[in-house]
Every structure is written in C-alpha cells, then in structure tokens.
Amino acid sequence: MDFSFTDEQQQLRRSVREFAESEIAPHVMEWDETSRFPAELIPKLGEMGLLGIIFPEEFGGAGLGYIEYVTVIEELARVDGSVGLIVAAHNSLCTNHIYKFGTDEQRRKYVVPLAQGKKLGCWSMTEPGSGSDAGGMRTVAVRQAGRWILNGAKTFVTNGHYADVCVAIAVTDKAKGSNGISAFILEKGNPGFRPGKKENKLGMRASDTSEVVLSECFVPGANLLGAEGRGFVNSLQVLDGGRISIAALALGMARGACEAAAEYAKQRKQFGKTISEFQAIQFKLADMATEIEAARWLVYHAAWLADQQSPRFTKESSMAKLYASEVGVRVANEAVQIFGGYGFIKDYPAEKFYRDSKLCTIGEGTSEIQRMVIAREILHQR
C-alpha cells in the first residue's frame, strides 16, 4: 500500500486547486448568503472530467480511481464544501448506482451523459419519516401494464432541483421488508416527478437540498435499476463508496479551516506579538494538523481498498467517514476559537467551515449509524 502520489495525481491535485481558487473562491460567500446553486460551474466541472472521475472512458468517464476521486473532492471542499458535495452526490450516488447495477443499455443511456457532465444526477432514498430505517419507507412502486407507478416523497435530496436524472428507491413488496425494495431511474420531465420544497439550511447553502415528489409517476419497465427487490441491498453497496466521498469532503473542509486559522494566527497581533507565538495557539494548531493527518490516512486507505476492488470495505469506509467528519467539526470549532471574535463574523472564513462541516456527521449515515456499522463488521469478522 503506497500512498505516494504519481506525477499525474499531483498534476490533478494542482489543476483542481487552481480551478477552485480561481473559479469558486471569489464567489463562495455570495453563493452561501443567497443559497444560490452555482449552475454555471457544472459545464466546467464536466469539461475537467470531474463529473465522471471513477467511470471508464467507454462510458464517458475520466477512467480514474478512488484515490483521484478523493483528491478532487478534498481540493474542492478545501475552498467550498458545497461544490464538493454537488460533485460527490453526482458521482458516488446517482451515477455510480446506475453504473454498478444498471444494464448495459442503461449505462449507455444514462451513465455516458452523466459522466460527461452533460446531465446532472441526484439520488433519493431518505423520506420525511425514514432515514436509515428501511422499514419506515412509504414511497411505493406498483407494476402496471409493463410499467411502474411510483407514489411518495423523498427529502434531503442533493441536487434535487437541478438534476436531469434521479435514482429513486421505493417499496415494491411490503411483505418482504428490506428485500422488497427496488430502485428506479427517473428523468426530468417524467409525468408525476417534480422537485418539492427547497430546504433552508445551516450550511452547505450553495448545494441544493430539496424534496422530490412522486405523484402517479409513470416509469417505463426498462427503468427498473438492478433486480427487483434488490434496491435496498444495492443502495448499501453504493453507500460504501459514498461514505468515502463524504469523508474526503470533511477532510478538505478541515484542511481549509486549519490553513485559514494558521494564516490568521501569523498575522493577528496581541500583547506585542502574533498570536502564533503563544503556546496555546500552537498547541491548537498542532492538534488540528495531527487529527487531519490521521483522517487523511483513513480516507486514502478506504479509497485504496476501493481501487483494489476489494469485495468489502464497509468497515473502512465507515471508519473514514466517522473519524474524518468528527475531525472536521472539531477542527472548524478550533478555527473559530483561534479567530476569536472574527470567527463569528462572515467576513472571515472560519464561521462558514464551522457551519458546513456539521453536515458530514449526518449525511449518508450519522456518526451513530457509522458506529453501529463498524461494530457489526467487527463482531461478524471471521
């Protein structure tokens, strides 16, 4: 296991960092304050290959791996977590679900334009009354005359208002529990399929989070994704990769917060010297940097396992997501503290990292769920 970057990977990191600093950084607070989705970035992200990082070139992707993927997410999130989240949800969830479990026809019809950035994707599983509890799912799909009719509502859907393609999870046989849940591919313009309420959020405000409403939504039989009744099981497999991307998202924001705090500490003067000369500040920065480095190892180890096509990396992806997300919150909190009163002011970056980082301890399985997953994997190891 070698974590040294190749020249190509280093160049990718530099190019994404330059893009983030030139195309994203000048607009971060404007987008955040107005909750504006940066739609103008989507074609640019597509041109760079960032919307199809982990997919083969034959399906329109960049043909890269998870190491490159987490590098991209980390560099985007270092500047703005919202943009990192847009890219992560598109790649890891929607496009990856179709790529992993779709037919060859579905891959060519949907993965190709998604990976090329010509279309944007979303993934909808969570409902107002059910998150990790599949048994609480209320969205239903009924087969009728060679097609499916979906009824229900999803919530907390990233890219919901702007997505051209949506993967939706619905109950097809209530009696079978989690084995009676299936996945479907929906397209913008499908009768009965529309975005609902846009959420007004604490952080990640430039990333669109909304409801998806399904009301007598007719879906062709060919748009069943994967085998009937395997939707929930397949979703858990998709989430293994998704959690790596959320871990990378947290890692990037932690880096951004730490770098901003260190730079501020070298400039801010109190009692005749910069606050970076005070041991209390030095110890904070030392702890922040150490935790970030530990999180990086967990994140890149999980990404490495994904690249090795390991049959299971559930434990490692959950560990990376759990630790990196909680490190992100701690580092952002300490960054606010180092900035002092200015950490509470929107003219400085610390408060935004503080608000944005919290999402990573919740999205794609809360920290509590990650601990349950990790414990289950440990107890069932052979």
CSV table of C-alpha atoms in Angstrom, one decimal:
chain,number,residue,atom,x,y,z
A,1,MET,CA,0.0,0.0,0.0
A,2,ASP,CA,1.8,3.1,-1.3
A,3,PHE,CA,0.2,6.5,-0.6
A,4,SER,CA,2.8,8.5,-2.6
A,5,PHE,CA,1.2,10.3,-5.5
A,6,THR,CA,2.2,9.8,-9.1
A,7,ASP,CA,3.1,12.8,-11.2
A,8,GLU,CA,-0.3,12.6,-12.9
A,9,GLN,CA,-2.1,12.6,-9.5
A,10,GLN,CA,-0.1,15.6,-8.3
A,11,GLN,CA,-1.0,17.4,-11.5
A,12,LEU,CA,-4.6,16.6,-11.0
A,13,ARG,CA,-4.4,18.0,-7.4
A,14,ARG,CA,-2.8,21.2,-8.7
A,15,SER,CA,-5.3,21.7,-11.5
A,16,VAL,CA,-8.3,21.2,-9.2
A,17,ARG,CA,-6.8,23.5,-6.6
A,18,GLU,CA,-6.2,26.2,-9.2
A,19,PHE,CA,-9.7,25.8,-10.5
A,20,ALA,CA,-11.2,26.0,-7.0
A,21,GLU,CA,-9.2,29.1,-6.1
A,22,SER,CA,-9.9,31.0,-9.4
A,23,GLU,CA,-13.5,29.9,-10.3
A,24,ILE,CA,-15.0,29.1,-6.8
A,25,ALA,CA,-13.2,31.1,-4.1
A,26,PRO,CA,-14.3,34.6,-5.3
A,27,HIS,CA,-18.0,33.6,-5.2
A,28,VAL,CA,-18.1,31.5,-2.0
A,29,MET,CA,-19.8,34.0,0.3
A,30,GLU,CA,-22.2,35.3,-2.4
A,31,TRP,CA,-23.4,31.8,-3.1
A,32,ASP,CA,-23.7,31.0,0.6
A,33,GLU,CA,-25.6,34.1,1.5
A,34,THR,CA,-28.1,33.8,-1.3
A,35,SER,CA,-28.3,29.9,-1.2
A,36,ARG,CA,-27.6,30.1,-5.0
A,37,PHE,CA,-26.8,26.9,-6.8
A,38,PRO,CA,-23.7,27.5,-9.0
A,39,ALA,CA,-25.2,26.1,-12.2
A,40,GLU,CA,-22.6,27.8,-14.3
A,41,LEU,CA,-19.9,25.6,-12.8
A,42,ILE,CA,-21.5,22.3,-14.0
A,43,PRO,CA,-20.3,22.5,-17.6
A,44,LYS,CA,-16.8,23.5,-16.4
A,45,LEU,CA,-16.7,20.6,-13.9
A,46,GLY,CA,-17.8,18.3,-16.8
A,47,GLU,CA,-15.1,19.6,-19.1
A,48,MET,CA,-12.5,18.8,-16.5
A,49,GLY,CA,-13.8,15.3,-16.2
A,50,LEU,CA,-14.8,15.8,-12.5
A,51,LEU,CA,-18.3,14.6,-13.0
A,52,GLY,CA,-17.2,11.2,-14.2
A,53,ILE,CA,-14.0,10.6,-12.3
A,54,ILE,CA,-14.5,7.0,-11.4
A,55,PHE,CA,-16.1,5.7,-14.5
A,56,PRO,CA,-14.4,4.1,-17.6
A,57,GLU,CA,-13.7,6.2,-20.7
A,58,GLU,CA,-16.0,3.9,-22.7
A,59,PHE,CA,-18.9,5.3,-20.6
A,60,GLY,CA,-17.8,8.9,-20.9
A,61,GLY,CA,-15.8,9.0,-17.7
A,62,ALA,CA,-12.2,10.0,-16.9
A,63,GLY,CA,-11.2,6.4,-16.2
A,64,LEU,CA,-9.6,7.3,-12.9
A,65,GLY,CA,-9.9,5.7,-9.4
A,66,TYR,CA,-11.0,6.5,-5.9
A,67,ILE,CA,-7.6,7.9,-5.0
A,68,GLU,CA,-8.0,10.5,-7.6
A,69,TYR,CA,-11.7,10.9,-6.7
A,70,VAL,CA,-11.0,11.7,-3.0
A,71,THR,CA,-8.2,14.1,-4.1
A,72,VAL,CA,-10.7,16.0,-6.2
A,73,ILE,CA,-13.3,16.2,-3.5
A,74,GLU,CA,-10.7,17.2,-0.9
A,75,GLU,CA,-9.4,20.1,-3.1
A,76,LEU,CA,-12.9,21.4,-3.9
A,77,ALA,CA,-14.0,21.2,-0.3
A,78,ARG,CA,-10.9,23.0,0.9
A,79,VAL,CA,-12.4,26.0,-0.8
A,80,ASP,CA,-16.1,25.3,-0.7
A,81,GLY,CA,-17.8,22.3,0.8
A,82,SER,CA,-21.0,22.9,-1.2
A,83,VAL,CA,-19.3,22.4,-4.6
A,84,GLY,CA,-17.6,19.3,-3.2
A,85,LEU,CA,-21.0,17.9,-2.2
A,86,ILE,CA,-22.5,18.6,-5.6
A,87,VAL,CA,-19.8,16.6,-7.3
A,88,ALA,CA,-19.8,13.8,-4.6
A,89,ALA,CA,-23.6,13.2,-4.8
A,90,HIS,CA,-23.5,13.2,-8.6
A,91,ASN,CA,-20.6,10.7,-8.8
A,92,SER,CA,-20.9,8.4,-5.8
A,93,LEU,CA,-24.6,8.0,-5.6
A,94,CYS,CA,-26.7,8.6,-8.7
A,95,THR,CA,-24.1,7.8,-11.5
A,96,ASN,CA,-22.4,5.1,-9.5
A,97,HIS,CA,-25.7,3.3,-8.7
A,98,ILE,CA,-26.5,3.1,-12.4
A,99,TYR,CA,-23.0,2.1,-13.4
A,100,LYS,CA,-22.8,-0.6,-10.8
A,101,PHE,CA,-26.2,-2.2,-11.1
A,102,GLY,CA,-27.6,-1.0,-14.4
A,103,THR,CA,-27.9,-2.9,-17.7
A,104,ASP,CA,-25.5,-2.1,-20.5
A,105,GLU,CA,-28.3,-0.2,-22.2
A,106,GLN,CA,-29.0,1.9,-19.0
A,107,ARG,CA,-25.3,2.6,-18.7
A,108,ARG,CA,-25.0,3.9,-22.3
A,109,LYS,CA,-28.2,5.9,-22.0
A,110,TYR,CA,-27.6,7.5,-18.6
A,111,VAL,CA,-24.0,7.0,-17.3
A,112,VAL,CA,-22.4,8.4,-20.5
A,113,PRO,CA,-24.1,11.9,-20.4
A,114,LEU,CA,-23.8,12.0,-16.6
A,115,ALA,CA,-20.1,11.2,-16.6
A,116,GLN,CA,-19.5,13.7,-19.4
A,117,GLY,CA,-21.3,16.4,-17.3
A,118,LYS,CA,-24.0,16.9,-19.9
A,119,LYS,CA,-26.5,15.9,-17.3
A,120,LEU,CA,-26.6,16.2,-13.5
A,121,GLY,CA,-27.8,13.4,-11.2
A,122,CYS,CA,-29.4,13.0,-7.8
A,123,TRP,CA,-30.2,10.1,-5.6
A,124,SER,CA,-33.3,9.8,-3.4
A,125,MET,CA,-33.7,7.4,-0.6
A,126,THR,CA,-34.4,9.3,2.6
A,127,GLU,CA,-38.0,10.2,3.4
A,128,PRO,CA,-39.6,12.6,6.0
A,129,GLY,CA,-40.4,9.6,8.2
A,130,SER,CA,-37.5,7.2,7.4
A,131,GLY,CA,-33.7,7.6,7.0
A,132,SER,CA,-31.6,4.6,7.9
A,133,ASP,CA,-34.8,2.6,8.8
A,134,ALA,CA,-35.8,1.0,5.5
A,135,GLY,CA,-38.9,-0.5,7.2
A,136,GLY,CA,-40.3,3.0,7.5
A,137,MET,CA,-40.1,3.7,3.8
A,138,ARG,CA,-43.5,4.9,2.4
A,139,THR,CA,-42.8,5.5,-1.3
A,140,VAL,CA,-44.3,2.7,-3.2
A,141,ALA,CA,-44.0,1.4,-6.8
A,142,VAL,CA,-46.7,-0.7,-8.3
A,143,ARG,CA,-46.3,-2.7,-11.6
A,144,GLN,CA,-49.0,-2.0,-14.1
A,145,ALA,CA,-49.1,-3.0,-17.8
A,146,GLY,CA,-45.4,-3.3,-18.2
A,147,ARG,CA,-44.5,-0.1,-16.4
A,148,TRP,CA,-44.3,1.1,-12.8
A,149,ILE,CA,-46.3,3.8,-11.0
A,150,LEU,CA,-44.5,5.5,-8.1
A,151,ASN,CA,-46.1,7.5,-5.3
A,152,GLY,CA,-44.4,9.1,-2.3
A,153,ALA,CA,-42.0,11.8,-1.3
A,154,LYS,CA,-38.3,11.9,-0.7
A,155,THR,CA,-36.4,14.5,1.3
A,156,PHE,CA,-32.8,15.8,1.7
A,157,VAL,CA,-32.1,15.1,-2.0
A,158,THR,CA,-28.8,16.7,-3.0
A,159,ASN,CA,-29.1,18.4,-6.5
A,160,GLY,CA,-32.8,17.7,-6.4
A,161,HIS,CA,-34.0,20.9,-8.2
A,162,TYR,CA,-31.3,20.8,-10.9
A,163,ALA,CA,-30.9,17.1,-11.6
A,164,ASP,CA,-31.7,15.7,-15.0
A,165,VAL,CA,-31.6,12.1,-13.8
A,166,CYS,CA,-32.8,10.7,-10.4
A,167,VAL,CA,-32.3,7.3,-8.9
A,168,ALA,CA,-35.3,6.7,-6.6
A,169,ILE,CA,-35.8,3.9,-4.1
A,170,ALA,CA,-39.3,2.6,-3.5
A,171,VAL,CA,-41.1,-0.3,-1.9
A,172,THR,CA,-42.3,-3.0,-4.4
A,173,ASP,CA,-43.3,-5.7,-1.9
A,174,LYS,CA,-44.0,-4.6,1.6
A,175,ALA,CA,-44.2,-8.1,2.9
A,176,LYS,CA,-40.6,-8.8,2.1
A,177,GLY,CA,-39.2,-5.9,4.2
A,178,SER,CA,-35.8,-4.7,3.0
A,179,ASN,CA,-35.9,-7.4,0.3
A,180,GLY,CA,-39.0,-5.9,-1.2
A,181,ILE,CA,-37.4,-2.5,-2.0
A,182,SER,CA,-36.3,-1.6,-5.6
A,183,ALA,CA,-34.5,1.2,-7.4
A,184,PHE,CA,-35.7,3.1,-10.4
A,185,ILE,CA,-34.2,5.6,-12.9
A,186,LEU,CA,-36.3,8.8,-13.3
A,187,GLU,CA,-35.8,11.6,-15.8
A,188,LYS,CA,-36.6,15.3,-15.6
A,189,GLY,CA,-39.9,15.6,-17.4
A,190,ASN,CA,-41.3,12.3,-16.3
A,191,PRO,CA,-45.1,12.9,-15.6
A,192,GLY,CA,-45.7,13.0,-11.8
A,193,PHE,CA,-42.0,13.6,-11.0
A,194,ARG,CA,-41.0,17.0,-9.6
A,195,PRO,CA,-38.8,18.7,-7.1
A,196,GLY,CA,-40.5,19.9,-4.0
A,197,LYS,CA,-39.6,22.3,-1.2
A,198,LYS,CA,-36.0,23.6,-1.2
A,199,GLU,CA,-34.5,23.4,2.3
A,200,ASN,CA,-33.1,26.5,4.0
A,201,LYS,CA,-30.0,25.1,5.7
A,202,LEU,CA,-27.5,25.9,8.3
A,203,GLY,CA,-24.6,25.2,6.0
A,204,MET,CA,-23.7,23.9,2.5
A,205,ARG,CA,-26.1,26.5,1.3
A,206,ALA,CA,-24.9,26.6,-2.3
A,207,SER,CA,-25.6,22.9,-2.6
A,208,ASP,CA,-29.3,22.4,-3.5
A,209,THR,CA,-31.1,20.2,-1.0
A,210,SER,CA,-34.8,19.5,-1.6
A,211,GLU,CA,-37.7,17.2,-1.6
A,212,VAL,CA,-38.6,15.0,-4.6
A,213,VAL,CA,-42.3,14.4,-5.1
A,214,LEU,CA,-43.6,11.4,-6.9
A,215,SER,CA,-47.4,11.5,-7.6
A,216,GLU,CA,-48.7,8.9,-10.0
A,217,CYS,CA,-45.2,8.9,-11.6
A,218,PHE,CA,-45.1,6.6,-14.6
A,219,VAL,CA,-41.8,4.9,-15.1
A,220,PRO,CA,-41.1,2.5,-18.0
A,221,GLY,CA,-40.4,-1.1,-17.1
A,222,ALA,CA,-37.0,-0.8,-18.6
A,223,ASN,CA,-36.1,1.8,-15.9
A,224,LEU,CA,-36.1,-0.7,-13.0
A,225,LEU,CA,-32.5,-0.4,-11.8
A,226,GLY,CA,-31.0,-3.7,-10.8
A,227,ALA,CA,-33.1,-6.7,-9.8
A,228,GLU,CA,-36.5,-6.2,-8.3
A,229,GLY,CA,-36.2,-6.4,-4.5
A,230,ARG,CA,-32.5,-5.6,-4.5
A,231,GLY,CA,-32.8,-1.8,-4.3
A,232,PHE,CA,-32.0,-1.5,-0.6
A,233,VAL,CA,-29.1,-4.0,-0.7
A,234,ASN,CA,-27.6,-2.3,-3.7
A,235,SER,CA,-28.0,1.1,-2.0
A,236,LEU,CA,-25.9,-0.1,0.9
A,237,GLN,CA,-23.2,-1.1,-1.5
A,238,VAL,CA,-23.4,2.3,-3.2
A,239,LEU,CA,-23.1,4.0,0.2
A,240,ASP,CA,-19.8,2.2,0.8
A,241,GLY,CA,-18.3,4.4,-1.9
A,242,GLY,CA,-20.4,7.4,-1.0
A,243,ARG,CA,-19.1,7.4,2.5
A,244,ILE,CA,-15.6,7.7,1.2
A,245,SER,CA,-16.5,10.8,-0.6
A,246,ILE,CA,-18.2,12.4,2.5
A,247,ALA,CA,-15.0,11.6,4.4
A,248,ALA,CA,-13.0,13.3,1.7
A,249,LEU,CA,-15.4,16.3,1.9
A,250,ALA,CA,-14.8,16.6,5.6
A,251,LEU,CA,-11.1,16.2,5.2
A,252,GLY,CA,-11.0,19.0,2.6
A,253,MET,CA,-13.0,21.4,4.8
A,254,ALA,CA,-10.8,20.6,7.8
A,255,ARG,CA,-7.7,21.4,5.8
A,256,GLY,CA,-9.3,24.7,4.7
A,257,ALA,CA,-10.2,25.7,8.2
A,258,CYS,CA,-6.8,24.7,9.6
A,259,GLU,CA,-4.9,26.6,6.9
A,260,ALA,CA,-7.1,29.7,7.4
A,261,ALA,CA,-6.6,29.6,11.1
A,262,ALA,CA,-2.8,29.2,10.8
A,263,GLU,CA,-2.6,32.1,8.4
A,264,TYR,CA,-4.7,34.3,10.6
A,265,ALA,CA,-2.6,33.4,13.7
A,266,LYS,CA,0.6,34.6,11.9
A,267,GLN,CA,-1.0,38.0,11.2
A,268,ARG,CA,-3.1,38.7,14.3
A,269,LYS,CA,-1.1,40.6,17.0
A,270,GLN,CA,-1.9,40.8,20.7
A,271,PHE,CA,0.3,42.0,23.5
A,272,GLY,CA,3.0,43.0,21.1
A,273,LYS,CA,3.4,39.7,19.1
A,274,THR,CA,1.5,37.5,16.7
A,275,ILE,CA,-0.8,35.0,18.4
A,276,SER,CA,1.0,32.2,16.6
A,277,GLU,CA,3.8,32.8,19.1
A,278,PHE,CA,1.5,31.8,22.0
A,279,GLN,CA,1.8,28.2,23.1
A,280,ALA,CA,-2.0,27.9,23.5
A,281,ILE,CA,-2.5,28.7,19.8
A,282,GLN,CA,0.5,26.5,18.7
A,283,PHE,CA,-1.0,23.5,20.6
A,284,LYS,CA,-4.4,24.0,19.0
A,285,LEU,CA,-2.8,24.1,15.5
A,286,ALA,CA,-0.7,21.0,16.3
A,287,ASP,CA,-3.7,19.0,17.5
A,288,MET,CA,-5.7,20.1,14.4
A,289,ALA,CA,-3.0,19.2,12.0
A,290,THR,CA,-2.4,15.8,13.7
A,291,GLU,CA,-6.0,14.9,13.5
A,292,ILE,CA,-6.3,15.9,9.9
A,293,GLU,CA,-3.3,13.7,9.0
A,294,ALA,CA,-4.8,10.8,10.8
A,295,ALA,CA,-8.1,11.3,9.0
A,296,ARG,CA,-6.2,11.5,5.7
A,297,TRP,CA,-4.8,8.0,6.3
A,298,LEU,CA,-8.2,6.6,6.9
A,299,VAL,CA,-9.7,8.3,3.9
A,300,TYR,CA,-7.0,7.3,1.5
A,301,HIS,CA,-6.8,3.7,2.9
A,302,ALA,CA,-10.5,3.3,2.2
A,303,ALA,CA,-10.0,4.8,-1.3
A,304,TRP,CA,-7.1,2.4,-1.9
A,305,LEU,CA,-9.3,-0.6,-1.0
A,306,ALA,CA,-12.0,0.6,-3.4
A,307,ASP,CA,-9.4,0.8,-6.1
A,308,GLN,CA,-8.2,-2.7,-5.4
A,309,GLN,CA,-11.8,-3.8,-6.0
A,310,SER,CA,-11.9,-5.3,-2.5
A,311,PRO,CA,-15.1,-7.3,-2.1
A,312,ARG,CA,-16.0,-5.4,1.0
A,313,PHE,CA,-14.7,-2.2,2.5
A,314,THR,CA,-17.7,-1.3,4.5
A,315,LYS,CA,-15.9,-1.1,7.8
A,316,GLU,CA,-13.0,1.0,6.4
A,317,SER,CA,-15.3,3.4,4.6
A,318,SER,CA,-17.5,3.9,7.7
A,319,MET,CA,-14.4,4.4,9.9
A,320,ALA,CA,-13.1,7.0,7.4
A,321,LYS,CA,-16.4,8.8,7.3
A,322,LEU,CA,-16.9,8.7,11.1
A,323,TYR,CA,-13.5,9.9,12.0
A,324,ALA,CA,-13.0,12.5,9.2
A,325,SER,CA,-16.4,14.0,9.8
A,326,GLU,CA,-15.9,14.4,13.5
A,327,VAL,CA,-12.4,15.8,13.0
A,328,GLY,CA,-13.9,18.3,10.5
A,329,VAL,CA,-16.3,19.6,13.2
A,330,ARG,CA,-13.5,19.7,15.9
A,331,VAL,CA,-11.1,21.5,13.6
A,332,ALA,CA,-13.7,24.0,12.4
A,333,ASN,CA,-14.6,24.7,16.0
A,334,GLU,CA,-11.0,25.3,17.0
A,335,ALA,CA,-10.5,27.6,13.9
A,336,VAL,CA,-13.4,29.8,15.1
A,337,GLN,CA,-11.7,29.9,18.5
A,338,ILE,CA,-8.4,31.0,17.0
A,339,PHE,CA,-10.1,33.7,15.0
A,340,GLY,CA,-11.8,34.9,18.2
A,341,GLY,CA,-14.5,37.4,17.7
A,342,TYR,CA,-13.7,37.5,14.0
A,343,GLY,CA,-14.5,33.8,13.9
A,344,PHE,CA,-18.1,34.7,14.5
A,345,ILE,CA,-18.1,37.2,11.6
A,346,LYS,CA,-19.0,36.3,8.0
A,347,ASP,CA,-16.1,38.4,6.6
A,348,TYR,CA,-13.8,35.6,7.7
A,349,PRO,CA,-13.8,32.0,6.5
A,350,ALA,CA,-13.9,30.2,9.9
A,351,GLU,CA,-17.7,30.5,10.5
A,352,LYS,CA,-18.6,29.0,7.2
A,353,PHE,CA,-16.3,26.0,7.7
A,354,TYR,CA,-17.9,25.6,11.1
A,355,ARG,CA,-21.5,25.6,9.6
A,356,ASP,CA,-20.6,23.4,6.6
A,357,SER,CA,-18.6,20.8,8.4
A,358,LYS,CA,-21.6,19.6,10.5
A,359,LEU,CA,-23.3,18.1,7.6
A,360,CYS,CA,-20.6,15.4,7.2
A,361,THR,CA,-21.5,13.9,10.6
A,362,ILE,CA,-25.1,13.5,9.4
A,363,GLY,CA,-25.3,12.9,5.6
A,364,GLU,CA,-25.1,9.3,4.3
A,365,GLY,CA,-25.5,7.9,7.7
A,366,THR,CA,-25.0,9.7,11.0
A,367,SER,CA,-22.0,9.1,13.3
A,368,GLU,CA,-24.2,6.9,15.4
A,369,ILE,CA,-25.1,4.8,12.4
A,370,GLN,CA,-21.4,4.5,11.4
A,371,ARG,CA,-20.6,3.2,14.9
A,372,MET,CA,-23.3,0.6,14.5
A,373,VAL,CA,-21.9,-0.4,11.1
A,374,ILE,CA,-18.4,-0.6,12.4
A,375,ALA,CA,-19.4,-2.6,15.5
A,376,ARG,CA,-21.4,-5.0,13.3
A,377,GLU,CA,-18.5,-5.6,11.0
A,378,ILE,CA,-16.1,-6.2,13.9
A,379,LEU,CA,-18.4,-8.6,15.6
A,380,HIS,CA,-19.1,-10.6,12.4
A,381,GLN,CA,-15.5,-10.8,11.2
A,382,ARG,CA,-14.2,-14.3,10.7
